[in-house]
Structure formats: structure tokens, C-alpha cells
Amino acid sequence: LIMSPAMWKWTCLVSHLLLSTTVSPLSRQQPPHPKRPFITFTGEQAEGNFNHLVVDERTGHIYLGAVNRIYKLSSDLKVLVTHETGPDDDNPNCYPPRIVQTCNEPLTPTNNINKMLLIDYKENRLIACGSLYQGICKLLRLDDLFKLGEPFHKKEHYLSGVNDSGSVFGVIVSYSNMDDKLFIATAVDGKPEYFPTISSRKLTKNSEADGMFAYVFHDEFVASMIKIPSDTFTIIPDFDIYYIYGFSSGNFVYFLTLQPEMMSPPGSTTKEQVYTSKLVRLCKEDTAFNSYVEVPIGCEKNGVEYRLLQAAYLSKAGAILARSLDVGPEDDILFTVFSKGQKRKMKSLDESALCIFVLKNINDRIKDRLQSCYRGEGTLDLAWLKVKDIHCGSALLTIDDNFCGLDMNAPLGVSSMVRGLPIFTEDGDRMTSVIAYVYKNHSLAFVGTKSGKLKK
């Protein structure tokens, strides 16, 4: 769960509620509950803003990524262990790894902002990636936060040069009989030559192994990565892909993104920059990334367009919601929060909507697009990666639900937007975070707002 520093309190509250509270149904006729005190936790120092939070689903222990600190808390928010991650001497212009080439830039004491926090259940360790040294990660033992490893010898050990806490998202794909994979998605901040925007990495059993975070596949021509071409920046100088959420489902890994593009307003010949929310899908086993597909997503209610993605969460439908959506209770549902419009990423409007997507419907749209492209219809429709229009090539083959692409017609964009179902709107206090789960066949959502309120 990624959150802004101002939102950490309600997030801790939600995690605690989900771990230890029985939820009762609400109705419009019930009076509001009186205010009750909630358990809170305050960090050790002034600069220690909280960046990320994960909960161990087996123990209820909470791991909190902060500036210069990783905390392990009990489910009632008592500190169990603290691990220091900074500050340390650094300079954001130091490339590549210092072990390969010394840095001639002046080094100054620099804070370490936690950018990613993941639990590797299989190896009982925490992956904590920070802003120091172009995105170095530590592997910490879950029990006591002892440092098991800190790979830094190779260029691929440096995952992201962006210092923003919300700039990186990771998804672990686990296997029973082989090393796991880590799919990493990151903003590149104008440095595509150093950092792929999305890649799959090896998670070795040995935390100190030289191959930790190495690309799953890499040769002279093909690698398990997508890089933003330098040509893209000539068209949109501040182009980047901002990753809001990620998850795995079935045979695929998904990321929800926000990215700029140039569009012509109706009736105008000039183009202006807007932001488009897109879902990115990759096959788990696709080492060459031939399965990369992007789908624009958005929401509309009463003629108002909600296009700026703020947050998302994957849950199950549950029996009651499933009946109204004509899906199964165990079908995956994406709960998403969008703000109004699509022009101001950094200053989103306060009007926002909570919308749901049936993941199967998005996958069906992708399959239709793949089938039409492999019939030779249209172009690849992915302007930022293929600056010039490239026509789809025709091939006689069957494309089923699990098709993972060939070294043609890839990467691919879907031009028509998939619209979500709006289920709640808020006009004054922008929704910024969401989680959801199923309780007694009901699908429940908790939403956090800009002012720090929690809506159930």
C-alpha cells in the first residue's frame, strides 16, 4: 500500500481494523457511532516521514518504511525493532556503481527515502529499497530486521534514480521449485539510459548472491525490460510513467499507471499535454516482454469524466456484488479512485470517483485487440514506445486468454478506453487511497481522503 506522508494514520488504522475488528453492516437509518480513540504510532525523529506500509498476513506484524528508518510494529502499533537506513554521504549525479568507477561529485549527508517495501514470504525477508545511491535495496530478515544482503556491485542493482517515495512499485511472482521473480516498475526522471521503466529481476534464495536483482533474461538484443526511447523526450520533454499500483493475477502481472501524452482538443489543430491512466499487462513467463500491452482506463458519471488515477486495490467480488456484475464470487475486481479531468497530475481537482472494473472484462478487451492486430488490422497504437506508427502484421494462429505474444506486433496499445463502473463520488474532499475486502459475502471498501478522513 503506497501513501502520502499525510495519509499514514488512516492507513495504519485500516490495517488494524482489518486485522482485529469485526465489521457490522451499516444502513442509512443508523445513527453515526460516537468518536472512539484509535491506536496511533509516532516516529522517532522530525524528518522521519512514513512512506510505505506492509502487513505480514501470517503474524499481523506491520513493517513501516520511513525516511532513514524501517520499523517493525506489533498489530497494536508497538515498536518491536528499528533498522536505520540513512542518512549517508551521496550525490544524485553519481553513476555508475562506485565499485566500478569512483564518483567525482561532492558527497553530502543525504536522507534515505523508502521507495519500496515488499515481504518475500518464501525466504522470510523484507525487501526495502531506498533513494540513496540510485535506488539500492536491502534484504532484511523479517524477525529482527538483520541485514541479510545489500547488492551494489552491478549496474542492475541500482533500481531507480527518482527520490520520490511513490515512484517505484514491485510485484513478486513466487514459484515452488525455482527462484522467484520481482517485477519492478519505476519512473525514470529523464534517465532512461540508466533505468528501464519496467523490468523483471531474479530473486535469488541467497540474499548475498551476485545474481540478485539481475534481469531474468539479458543478451545483446533482448532483455526482460522496457526502456523509454530517447525520441519520446523530444516530443514530450517531461515524459515519464508514474506507477500507482501493481498486482499479479492468473498468468499475468499488472501495473496501473499515469502517463502524459499530447492530444488535440476537439476542433483544434494544436496539441496539448494531458495525462492518461493506463493498465499495463505482462505475462509472468515472458522473458522478452513480447506480451506488453497497455489499455487506457477511466470513469464517467453524469457526463463528468474522471481520468486521473489516484489509487487502486485488487479484491474479490463476493457473492452479492458478483450477482449484480454477472461474474463469479471469486472473480477479481479492481477498486480504483480517479479525480476529475486529465490535465493536472500534480494539482488534481477535488472531485473524485470510486469506480470498479471486472478484471476479466479488461482481459477480454486485450484479447480482442490482440486478435485484430494479428489479423493485420490497424497499428500498434503505442506512441511513446513506437514514435512512428507501425502497422500490425498478419499471422495465422489462435489467440486464447493466455496468449503471451511473439516477436512481432509488440509492444501493443489498446486505443479505446475501458470504462469503470462508478459506485461513489466525492466533490469536496478528494479521495486518495482505497482498500477493499469481502465480509460475509459483502464487498466492502475503505477510502481515505485528502483531509485525512476515512470512509467505509
CSV table of N, CA, C and O in Angstrom, one decimal, residues 314-418:
chain,number,residue,atom,x,y,z
A,314,LEU,N,-6.8,-4.5,-5.6
A,314,LEU,CA,-7.4,-5.7,-6.1
A,314,LEU,C,-8.1,-6.5,-5.0
A,314,LEU,O,-7.6,-6.7,-4.0
A,315,SER,N,-9.4,-6.9,-5.3
A,315,SER,CA,-10.1,-7.6,-4.3
A,315,SER,C,-11.0,-8.7,-5.1
A,315,SER,O,-10.9,-8.7,-6.3
A,316,LYS,N,-11.7,-9.4,-4.4
A,316,LYS,CA,-12.7,-10.4,-4.9
A,316,LYS,C,-14.1,-9.8,-5.0
A,316,LYS,O,-14.4,-8.8,-4.2
A,317,ALA,N,-14.9,-10.3,-5.8
A,317,ALA,CA,-16.3,-9.7,-6.0
A,317,ALA,C,-17.1,-10.0,-4.8
A,317,ALA,O,-17.9,-9.1,-4.3
A,318,GLY,N,-17.1,-11.2,-4.2
A,318,GLY,CA,-18.0,-11.6,-3.2
A,318,GLY,C,-19.4,-11.9,-3.8
A,318,GLY,O,-19.7,-11.4,-4.9
A,319,ALA,N,-20.2,-12.7,-3.1
A,319,ALA,CA,-21.4,-13.3,-3.8
A,319,ALA,C,-22.4,-12.2,-4.1
A,319,ALA,O,-23.0,-12.2,-5.2
A,320,ILE,N,-22.6,-11.1,-3.3
A,320,ILE,CA,-23.6,-10.1,-3.6
A,320,ILE,C,-23.2,-9.2,-4.7
A,320,ILE,O,-24.0,-9.0,-5.7
A,321,LEU,N,-22.0,-8.7,-4.7
A,321,LEU,CA,-21.6,-7.8,-5.8
A,321,LEU,C,-21.5,-8.7,-7.1
A,321,LEU,O,-21.8,-8.2,-8.2
A,322,ALA,N,-21.0,-9.9,-7.0
A,322,ALA,CA,-20.9,-10.8,-8.1
A,322,ALA,C,-22.2,-10.9,-8.9
A,322,ALA,O,-22.2,-10.9,-10.1
A,323,ARG,N,-23.3,-11.1,-8.2
A,323,ARG,CA,-24.6,-11.3,-8.8
A,323,ARG,C,-25.0,-10.0,-9.7
A,323,ARG,O,-25.5,-10.1,-10.8
A,324,SER,N,-24.7,-8.8,-9.1
A,324,SER,CA,-25.1,-7.6,-9.8
A,324,SER,C,-24.2,-7.4,-11.0
A,324,SER,O,-24.5,-6.7,-12.0
A,325,LEU,N,-22.9,-7.9,-11.0
A,325,LEU,CA,-22.0,-7.7,-12.1
A,325,LEU,C,-22.0,-8.9,-13.1
A,325,LEU,O,-21.3,-8.9,-14.1
A,326,ASP,N,-22.8,-10.0,-12.7
A,326,ASP,CA,-22.8,-11.2,-13.6
A,326,ASP,C,-21.5,-11.8,-13.7
A,326,ASP,O,-21.0,-12.2,-14.8
A,327,VAL,N,-20.8,-11.9,-12.6
A,327,VAL,CA,-19.5,-12.6,-12.5
A,327,VAL,C,-19.5,-13.6,-11.3
A,327,VAL,O,-20.5,-13.7,-10.6
A,328,GLY,N,-18.4,-14.4,-11.1
A,328,GLY,CA,-18.3,-15.3,-10.0
A,328,GLY,C,-17.9,-14.6,-8.8
A,328,GLY,O,-17.1,-13.6,-8.8
A,329,PRO,N,-18.2,-15.1,-7.6
A,329,PRO,CA,-17.7,-14.5,-6.3
A,329,PRO,C,-16.2,-14.4,-6.2
A,329,PRO,O,-15.7,-13.5,-5.5
A,330,GLU,N,-15.5,-15.3,-6.8
A,330,GLU,CA,-14.0,-15.3,-6.7
A,330,GLU,C,-13.4,-14.5,-7.9
A,330,GLU,O,-12.1,-14.5,-8.0
A,331,ASP,N,-14.2,-13.9,-8.7
A,331,ASP,CA,-13.6,-13.1,-9.8
A,331,ASP,C,-12.9,-11.9,-9.2
A,331,ASP,O,-13.3,-11.3,-8.3
A,332,ASP,N,-11.8,-11.5,-9.9
A,332,ASP,CA,-11.0,-10.3,-9.4
A,332,ASP,C,-11.7,-9.0,-9.8
A,332,ASP,O,-12.1,-8.9,-11.0
A,333,ILE,N,-11.8,-8.1,-8.9
A,333,ILE,CA,-12.4,-6.8,-9.1
A,333,ILE,C,-11.3,-5.7,-8.7
A,333,ILE,O,-10.7,-5.8,-7.6
A,334,LEU,N,-11.2,-4.8,-9.6
A,334,LEU,CA,-10.3,-3.6,-9.3
A,334,LEU,C,-11.1,-2.5,-8.8
A,334,LEU,O,-12.0,-1.9,-9.4
A,335,PHE,N,-10.8,-2.1,-7.5
A,335,PHE,CA,-11.3,-0.9,-7.0
A,335,PHE,C,-10.4,0.3,-7.3
A,335,PHE,O,-9.2,0.2,-7.0
A,336,THR,N,-10.9,1.3,-7.9
A,336,THR,CA,-10.0,2.4,-8.3
A,336,THR,C,-10.6,3.8,-7.9
A,336,THR,O,-11.8,4.0,-7.8
A,337,VAL,N,-9.7,4.7,-7.7
A,337,VAL,CA,-10.1,6.1,-7.4
A,337,VAL,C,-9.5,7.0,-8.5
A,337,VAL,O,-8.3,7.0,-8.7
A,338,PHE,N,-10.3,7.8,-9.1
A,338,PHE,CA,-9.9,8.7,-10.1
A,338,PHE,C,-10.4,10.1,-9.7
A,338,PHE,O,-11.4,10.3,-9.1
A,339,SER,N,-9.6,11.1,-10.0
A,339,SER,CA,-10.0,12.5,-9.8
A,339,SER,C,-10.5,13.0,-11.2
A,339,SER,O,-10.2,12.5,-12.2
A,340,LYS,N,-11.2,14.1,-11.1
A,340,LYS,CA,-11.9,14.7,-12.3
A,340,LYS,C,-10.8,15.2,-13.3
A,340,LYS,O,-9.8,15.8,-12.9
A,341,GLY,N,-11.1,15.0,-14.6
A,341,GLY,CA,-10.3,15.6,-15.7
A,341,GLY,C,-9.1,14.7,-15.9
A,341,GLY,O,-9.0,13.6,-15.5
A,342,GLN,N,-8.1,15.3,-16.7
A,342,GLN,CA,-6.9,14.6,-17.0
A,342,GLN,C,-5.8,15.5,-17.4
A,342,GLN,O,-4.8,15.2,-18.1
A,343,LYS,N,-5.8,16.8,-16.8
A,343,LYS,CA,-4.8,17.7,-17.2
A,343,LYS,C,-3.7,18.0,-16.1
A,343,LYS,O,-2.6,18.4,-16.4
A,344,ARG,N,-4.1,17.9,-14.9
A,344,ARG,CA,-3.2,18.4,-13.8
A,344,ARG,C,-2.9,17.2,-12.9
A,344,ARG,O,-3.5,17.0,-11.9
A,345,LYS,N,-1.8,16.5,-13.2
A,345,LYS,CA,-1.4,15.4,-12.4
A,345,LYS,C,-1.0,15.9,-11.0
A,345,LYS,O,-1.4,15.3,-10.0
A,346,MET,N,-0.2,16.9,-10.9
A,346,MET,CA,0.3,17.4,-9.5
A,346,MET,C,-0.7,18.2,-8.8
A,346,MET,O,-0.6,18.3,-7.5
A,347,LYS,N,-1.7,18.7,-9.4
A,347,LYS,CA,-2.8,19.5,-8.7
A,347,LYS,C,-4.1,19.0,-9.1
A,347,LYS,O,-4.9,19.7,-9.8
A,348,SER,N,-4.4,17.8,-8.7
A,348,SER,CA,-5.7,17.2,-9.1
A,348,SER,C,-6.9,17.9,-8.5
A,348,SER,O,-6.8,18.5,-7.4
A,349,LEU,N,-8.0,17.9,-9.2
A,349,LEU,CA,-9.2,18.6,-8.7
A,349,LEU,C,-9.7,17.7,-7.6
A,349,LEU,O,-9.5,16.5,-7.5
A,350,ASP,N,-10.5,18.4,-6.7
A,350,ASP,CA,-11.1,17.7,-5.5
A,350,ASP,C,-12.2,16.7,-5.9
A,350,ASP,O,-12.5,15.8,-5.2
A,351,GLU,N,-12.9,16.9,-7.0
A,351,GLU,CA,-13.9,16.0,-7.4
A,351,GLU,C,-13.3,14.6,-7.8
A,351,GLU,O,-12.4,14.6,-8.6
A,352,SER,N,-13.8,13.6,-7.2
A,352,SER,CA,-13.2,12.3,-7.4
A,352,SER,C,-14.3,11.2,-7.4
A,352,SER,O,-15.4,11.4,-6.9
A,353,ALA,N,-14.0,10.0,-8.0
A,353,ALA,CA,-14.9,8.9,-8.1
A,353,ALA,C,-14.3,7.6,-7.7
A,353,ALA,O,-13.1,7.4,-8.0
A,354,LEU,N,-15.0,6.8,-7.0
A,354,LEU,CA,-14.6,5.4,-6.7
A,354,LEU,C,-15.3,4.5,-7.8
A,354,LEU,O,-16.5,4.5,-7.9
A,355,CYS,N,-14.5,3.8,-8.6
A,355,CYS,CA,-15.0,3.0,-9.7
A,355,CYS,C,-14.5,1.6,-9.6
A,355,CYS,O,-13.4,1.4,-9.0
A,356,ILE,N,-15.2,0.7,-10.1
A,356,ILE,CA,-14.8,-0.7,-10.1
A,356,ILE,C,-14.7,-1.3,-11.6
A,356,ILE,O,-15.4,-0.8,-12.4
A,357,PHE,N,-13.7,-2.1,-11.8
A,357,PHE,CA,-13.5,-2.8,-13.0
A,357,PHE,C,-13.5,-4.3,-12.8
A,357,PHE,O,-12.9,-4.8,-11.8
A,358,VAL,N,-14.1,-5.1,-13.6
A,358,VAL,CA,-14.0,-6.5,-13.6
A,358,VAL,C,-12.8,-6.9,-14.4
A,358,VAL,O,-12.7,-6.5,-15.6
A,359,LEU,N,-11.8,-7.5,-13.8
A,359,LEU,CA,-10.5,-7.7,-14.5
A,359,LEU,C,-10.7,-8.6,-15.7
A,359,LEU,O,-10.0,-8.4,-16.7
A,360,LYS,N,-11.6,-9.5,-15.7
A,360,LYS,CA,-11.9,-10.4,-16.8
A,360,LYS,C,-12.3,-9.5,-18.0
A,360,LYS,O,-12.0,-9.8,-19.2
A,361,ASN,N,-13.1,-8.5,-17.8
A,361,ASN,CA,-13.6,-7.6,-18.9
A,361,ASN,C,-12.4,-6.9,-19.6
A,361,ASN,O,-12.3,-6.7,-20.8
A,362,ILE,N,-11.4,-6.5,-18.8
A,362,ILE,CA,-10.2,-5.8,-19.3
A,362,ILE,C,-9.4,-6.8,-20.1
A,362,ILE,O,-9.0,-6.5,-21.2
A,363,ASN,N,-9.3,-8.0,-19.6
A,363,ASN,CA,-8.6,-9.1,-20.3
A,363,ASN,C,-9.3,-9.4,-21.6
A,363,ASN,O,-8.6,-9.7,-22.7
A,364,ASP,N,-10.6,-9.4,-21.6
A,364,ASP,CA,-11.3,-9.7,-22.9
A,364,ASP,C,-11.1,-8.6,-23.9
A,364,ASP,O,-10.9,-8.9,-25.1
A,365,ARG,N,-11.0,-7.4,-23.5
A,365,ARG,CA,-10.7,-6.3,-24.4
A,365,ARG,C,-9.3,-6.4,-25.0
A,365,ARG,O,-9.1,-6.2,-26.2
A,366,ILE,N,-8.3,-6.8,-24.1
A,366,ILE,CA,-7.0,-7.1,-24.6
A,366,ILE,C,-6.9,-8.2,-25.6
A,366,ILE,O,-6.3,-8.1,-26.7
A,367,LYS,N,-7.7,-9.3,-25.3
A,367,LYS,CA,-7.7,-10.4,-26.3
A,367,LYS,C,-8.3,-10.0,-27.6
A,367,LYS,O,-7.8,-10.4,-28.7
A,368,ASP,N,-9.4,-9.2,-27.6
A,368,ASP,CA,-9.9,-8.7,-28.9
A,368,ASP,C,-8.9,-7.9,-29.7
A,368,ASP,O,-8.8,-8.0,-30.9
A,369,ARG,N,-8.2,-7.1,-29.0
A,369,ARG,CA,-7.2,-6.2,-29.6
A,369,ARG,C,-6.0,-7.1,-30.2
A,369,ARG,O,-5.6,-6.8,-31.3
A,370,LEU,N,-5.6,-8.1,-29.5
A,370,LEU,CA,-4.6,-9.0,-30.0
A,370,LEU,C,-5.0,-9.7,-31.2
A,370,LEU,O,-4.3,-9.8,-32.2
A,371,GLN,N,-6.3,-10.2,-31.2
A,371,GLN,CA,-6.8,-10.9,-32.3
A,371,GLN,C,-6.9,-10.0,-33.6
A,371,GLN,O,-6.5,-10.5,-34.7
A,372,SER,N,-7.3,-8.8,-33.4
A,372,SER,CA,-7.5,-7.9,-34.6
A,372,SER,C,-6.1,-7.5,-35.1
A,372,SER,O,-5.9,-7.4,-36.3
A,373,CYS,N,-5.1,-7.3,-34.2
A,373,CYS,CA,-3.8,-6.9,-34.7
A,373,CYS,C,-3.1,-8.1,-35.4
A,373,CYS,O,-2.5,-7.9,-36.4
A,374,TYR,N,-3.3,-9.3,-34.9
A,374,TYR,CA,-2.7,-10.5,-35.6
A,374,TYR,C,-3.5,-10.8,-36.9
A,374,TYR,O,-3.0,-11.7,-37.6
A,375,ARG,N,-4.6,-10.2,-37.1
A,375,ARG,CA,-5.3,-10.3,-38.4
A,375,ARG,C,-4.7,-9.2,-39.4
A,375,ARG,O,-5.2,-9.1,-40.5
A,376,GLY,N,-3.8,-8.4,-38.9
A,376,GLY,CA,-3.2,-7.3,-39.7
A,376,GLY,C,-3.9,-6.0,-39.7
A,376,GLY,O,-3.7,-5.2,-40.5
A,377,GLU,N,-4.8,-5.8,-38.7
A,377,GLU,CA,-5.7,-4.6,-38.7
A,377,GLU,C,-5.1,-3.5,-37.8
A,377,GLU,O,-4.7,-3.8,-36.7
A,378,GLY,N,-4.9,-2.3,-38.4
A,378,GLY,CA,-4.5,-1.2,-37.6
A,378,GLY,C,-3.0,-1.1,-37.3
A,378,GLY,O,-2.2,-1.8,-37.9
A,379,THR,N,-2.7,-0.3,-36.4
A,379,THR,CA,-1.3,-0.1,-36.0
A,379,THR,C,-1.1,-0.5,-34.5
A,379,THR,O,-2.1,-0.8,-33.8
A,380,LEU,N,0.2,-0.4,-34.1
A,380,LEU,CA,0.4,-0.9,-32.7
A,380,LEU,C,-0.1,0.1,-31.7
A,380,LEU,O,-0.2,-0.3,-30.5
A,381,ASP,N,-0.4,1.3,-32.0
A,381,ASP,CA,-1.0,2.3,-31.1
A,381,ASP,C,-0.3,2.5,-29.8
A,381,ASP,O,-1.0,2.4,-28.7
A,382,LEU,N,1.0,2.6,-29.8
A,382,LEU,CA,1.7,2.8,-28.6
A,382,LEU,C,2.8,3.9,-28.9
A,382,LEU,O,4.0,3.7,-29.1
A,383,ALA,N,2.3,5.2,-28.9
A,383,ALA,CA,3.1,6.3,-29.4
A,383,ALA,C,4.3,6.5,-28.7
A,383,ALA,O,5.4,6.8,-29.3
A,384,TRP,N,4.3,6.4,-27.4
A,384,TRP,CA,5.6,6.7,-26.6
A,384,TRP,C,6.7,5.7,-26.8
A,384,TRP,O,7.9,6.1,-26.7
A,385,LEU,N,6.4,4.5,-27.1
A,385,LEU,CA,7.4,3.5,-27.3
A,385,LEU,C,7.7,3.3,-28.8
A,385,LEU,O,8.9,2.9,-29.1
A,386,LYS,N,6.8,3.4,-29.7
A,386,LYS,CA,7.0,3.4,-31.1
A,386,LYS,C,6.6,4.7,-31.7
A,386,LYS,O,5.4,4.9,-32.0
A,387,VAL,N,7.5,5.6,-31.8
A,387,VAL,CA,7.2,7.0,-32.1
A,387,VAL,C,6.5,7.1,-33.4
A,387,VAL,O,5.5,7.9,-33.6
A,388,LYS,N,6.9,6.3,-34.4
A,388,LYS,CA,6.2,6.2,-35.7
A,388,LYS,C,5.2,5.1,-35.7
A,388,LYS,O,5.4,4.1,-35.0
A,389,ASP,N,4.1,5.3,-36.3
A,389,ASP,CA,3.0,4.3,-36.4
A,389,ASP,C,3.6,3.1,-37.1
A,389,ASP,O,4.2,3.1,-38.2
A,390,ILE,N,3.4,1.9,-36.5
A,390,ILE,CA,3.9,0.6,-37.1
A,390,ILE,C,2.6,-0.2,-37.3
A,390,ILE,O,1.8,-0.4,-36.4
A,391,HIS,N,2.5,-0.7,-38.5
A,391,HIS,CA,1.3,-1.5,-38.8
A,391,HIS,C,1.3,-2.9,-38.2
A,391,HIS,O,2.4,-3.5,-38.1
A,392,CYS,N,0.2,-3.4,-37.8
A,392,CYS,CA,0.1,-4.8,-37.3
A,392,CYS,C,0.4,-5.7,-38.4
A,392,CYS,O,0.0,-5.5,-39.6
A,393,GLY,N,1.1,-6.8,-38.0
A,393,GLY,CA,1.4,-7.9,-39.0
A,393,GLY,C,0.5,-9.0,-38.9
A,393,GLY,O,0.0,-9.4,-37.8
A,394,SER,N,0.1,-9.6,-40.0
A,394,SER,CA,-0.8,-10.7,-40.0
A,394,SER,C,-0.1,-12.1,-39.8
A,394,SER,O,1.0,-12.3,-40.3
A,395,ALA,N,-0.7,-12.9,-39.0
A,395,ALA,CA,-0.2,-14.2,-38.7
A,395,ALA,C,-1.4,-15.2,-38.4
A,395,ALA,O,-2.3,-14.8,-37.7
A,396,LEU,N,-1.3,-16.4,-38.9
A,396,LEU,CA,-2.3,-17.4,-38.7
A,396,LEU,C,-2.0,-18.2,-37.4
A,396,LEU,O,-1.2,-19.1,-37.4
A,397,LEU,N,-2.7,-17.8,-36.3
A,397,LEU,CA,-2.5,-18.5,-35.1
A,397,LEU,C,-3.7,-18.3,-34.2
A,397,LEU,O,-4.5,-17.3,-34.4
A,398,THR,N,-3.9,-19.1,-33.2
A,398,THR,CA,-5.0,-19.0,-32.3
A,398,THR,C,-4.6,-18.2,-31.1
A,398,THR,O,-3.6,-18.5,-30.4
A,399,ILE,N,-5.3,-17.2,-30.8
A,399,ILE,CA,-5.0,-16.3,-29.6
A,399,ILE,C,-6.1,-16.6,-28.5
A,399,ILE,O,-7.2,-16.2,-28.7
A,400,ASP,N,-5.7,-17.3,-27.5
A,400,ASP,CA,-6.6,-17.6,-26.4
A,400,ASP,C,-6.4,-16.6,-25.2
A,400,ASP,O,-5.7,-15.6,-25.3
A,401,ASP,N,-7.0,-16.9,-24.1
A,401,ASP,CA,-6.9,-16.0,-22.9
A,401,ASP,C,-5.5,-15.8,-22.4
A,401,ASP,O,-5.3,-14.8,-21.7
A,402,ASN,N,-4.6,-16.8,-22.6
A,402,ASN,CA,-3.3,-16.7,-22.0
A,402,ASN,C,-2.2,-16.5,-23.0
A,402,ASN,O,-1.0,-16.8,-22.8
A,403,PHE,N,-2.5,-15.9,-24.2
A,403,PHE,CA,-1.6,-15.7,-25.2
A,403,PHE,C,-0.5,-14.7,-24.7
A,403,PHE,O,-0.8,-13.7,-24.1
A,404,CYS,N,0.8,-15.0,-25.0
A,404,CYS,CA,1.9,-14.2,-24.4
A,404,CYS,C,2.7,-13.5,-25.5
A,404,CYS,O,3.8,-13.1,-25.2
A,405,GLY,N,2.2,-13.4,-26.7
A,405,GLY,CA,2.9,-12.6,-27.7
A,405,GLY,C,4.0,-13.3,-28.4
A,405,GLY,O,4.5,-14.3,-28.0
A,406,LEU,N,4.4,-12.7,-29.6
A,406,LEU,CA,5.5,-13.2,-30.4
A,406,LEU,C,6.5,-12.0,-30.6
A,406,LEU,O,6.2,-10.9,-30.1
A,407,ASP,N,7.6,-12.2,-31.3
A,407,ASP,CA,8.5,-11.0,-31.5
A,407,ASP,C,8.0,-10.2,-32.7
A,407,ASP,O,8.7,-9.7,-33.5
A,408,MET,N,6.7,-10.1,-32.8
A,408,MET,CA,6.0,-9.2,-33.8
A,408,MET,C,4.8,-8.6,-33.1
A,408,MET,O,4.3,-9.2,-32.0
A,409,ASN,N,4.3,-7.5,-33.6
A,409,ASN,CA,3.1,-6.9,-33.0
A,409,ASN,C,3.2,-6.6,-31.5
A,409,ASN,O,2.3,-6.7,-30.7
A,410,ALA,N,4.4,-6.2,-31.1
A,410,ALA,CA,4.7,-5.9,-29.7
A,410,ALA,C,5.8,-4.9,-29.6
A,410,ALA,O,6.7,-4.8,-30.4
A,411,PRO,N,5.6,-4.0,-28.6
A,411,PRO,CA,4.5,-3.9,-27.6
A,411,PRO,C,3.3,-3.3,-28.2
A,411,PRO,O,3.4,-2.6,-29.2
A,412,LEU,N,2.2,-3.5,-27.6
A,412,LEU,CA,0.9,-3.2,-28.2
A,412,LEU,C,0.1,-2.3,-27.3
A,412,LEU,O,0.1,-2.4,-26.1
A,413,GLY,N,-0.6,-1.3,-27.9
A,413,GLY,CA,-1.5,-0.4,-27.2
A,413,GLY,C,-2.9,-0.6,-27.6
A,413,GLY,O,-3.2,-0.9,-28.8
A,414,VAL,N,-3.9,-0.6,-26.7
A,414,VAL,CA,-5.3,-0.6,-27.0
A,414,VAL,C,-5.8,0.9,-27.0
A,414,VAL,O,-5.5,1.6,-26.1
A,415,SER,N,-6.4,1.3,-28.1
A,415,SER,CA,-6.7,2.7,-28.3
A,415,SER,C,-8.0,3.1,-27.6
A,415,SER,O,-8.1,4.2,-27.0
A,416,SER,N,-9.0,2.2,-27.5
A,416,SER,CA,-10.3,2.5,-26.9
A,416,SER,C,-10.2,2.3,-25.4
A,416,SER,O,-9.7,1.3,-24.9
A,417,MET,N,-10.8,3.3,-24.7
A,417,MET,CA,-10.7,3.2,-23.2
A,417,MET,C,-11.7,2.2,-22.6
A,417,MET,O,-12.8,2.1,-23.1
A,418,VAL,N,-11.3,1.5,-21.6
A,418,VAL,CA,-12.2,0.7,-20.8
A,418,VAL,C,-12.7,1.5,-19.7
A,418,VAL,O,-12.0,2.1,-18.9
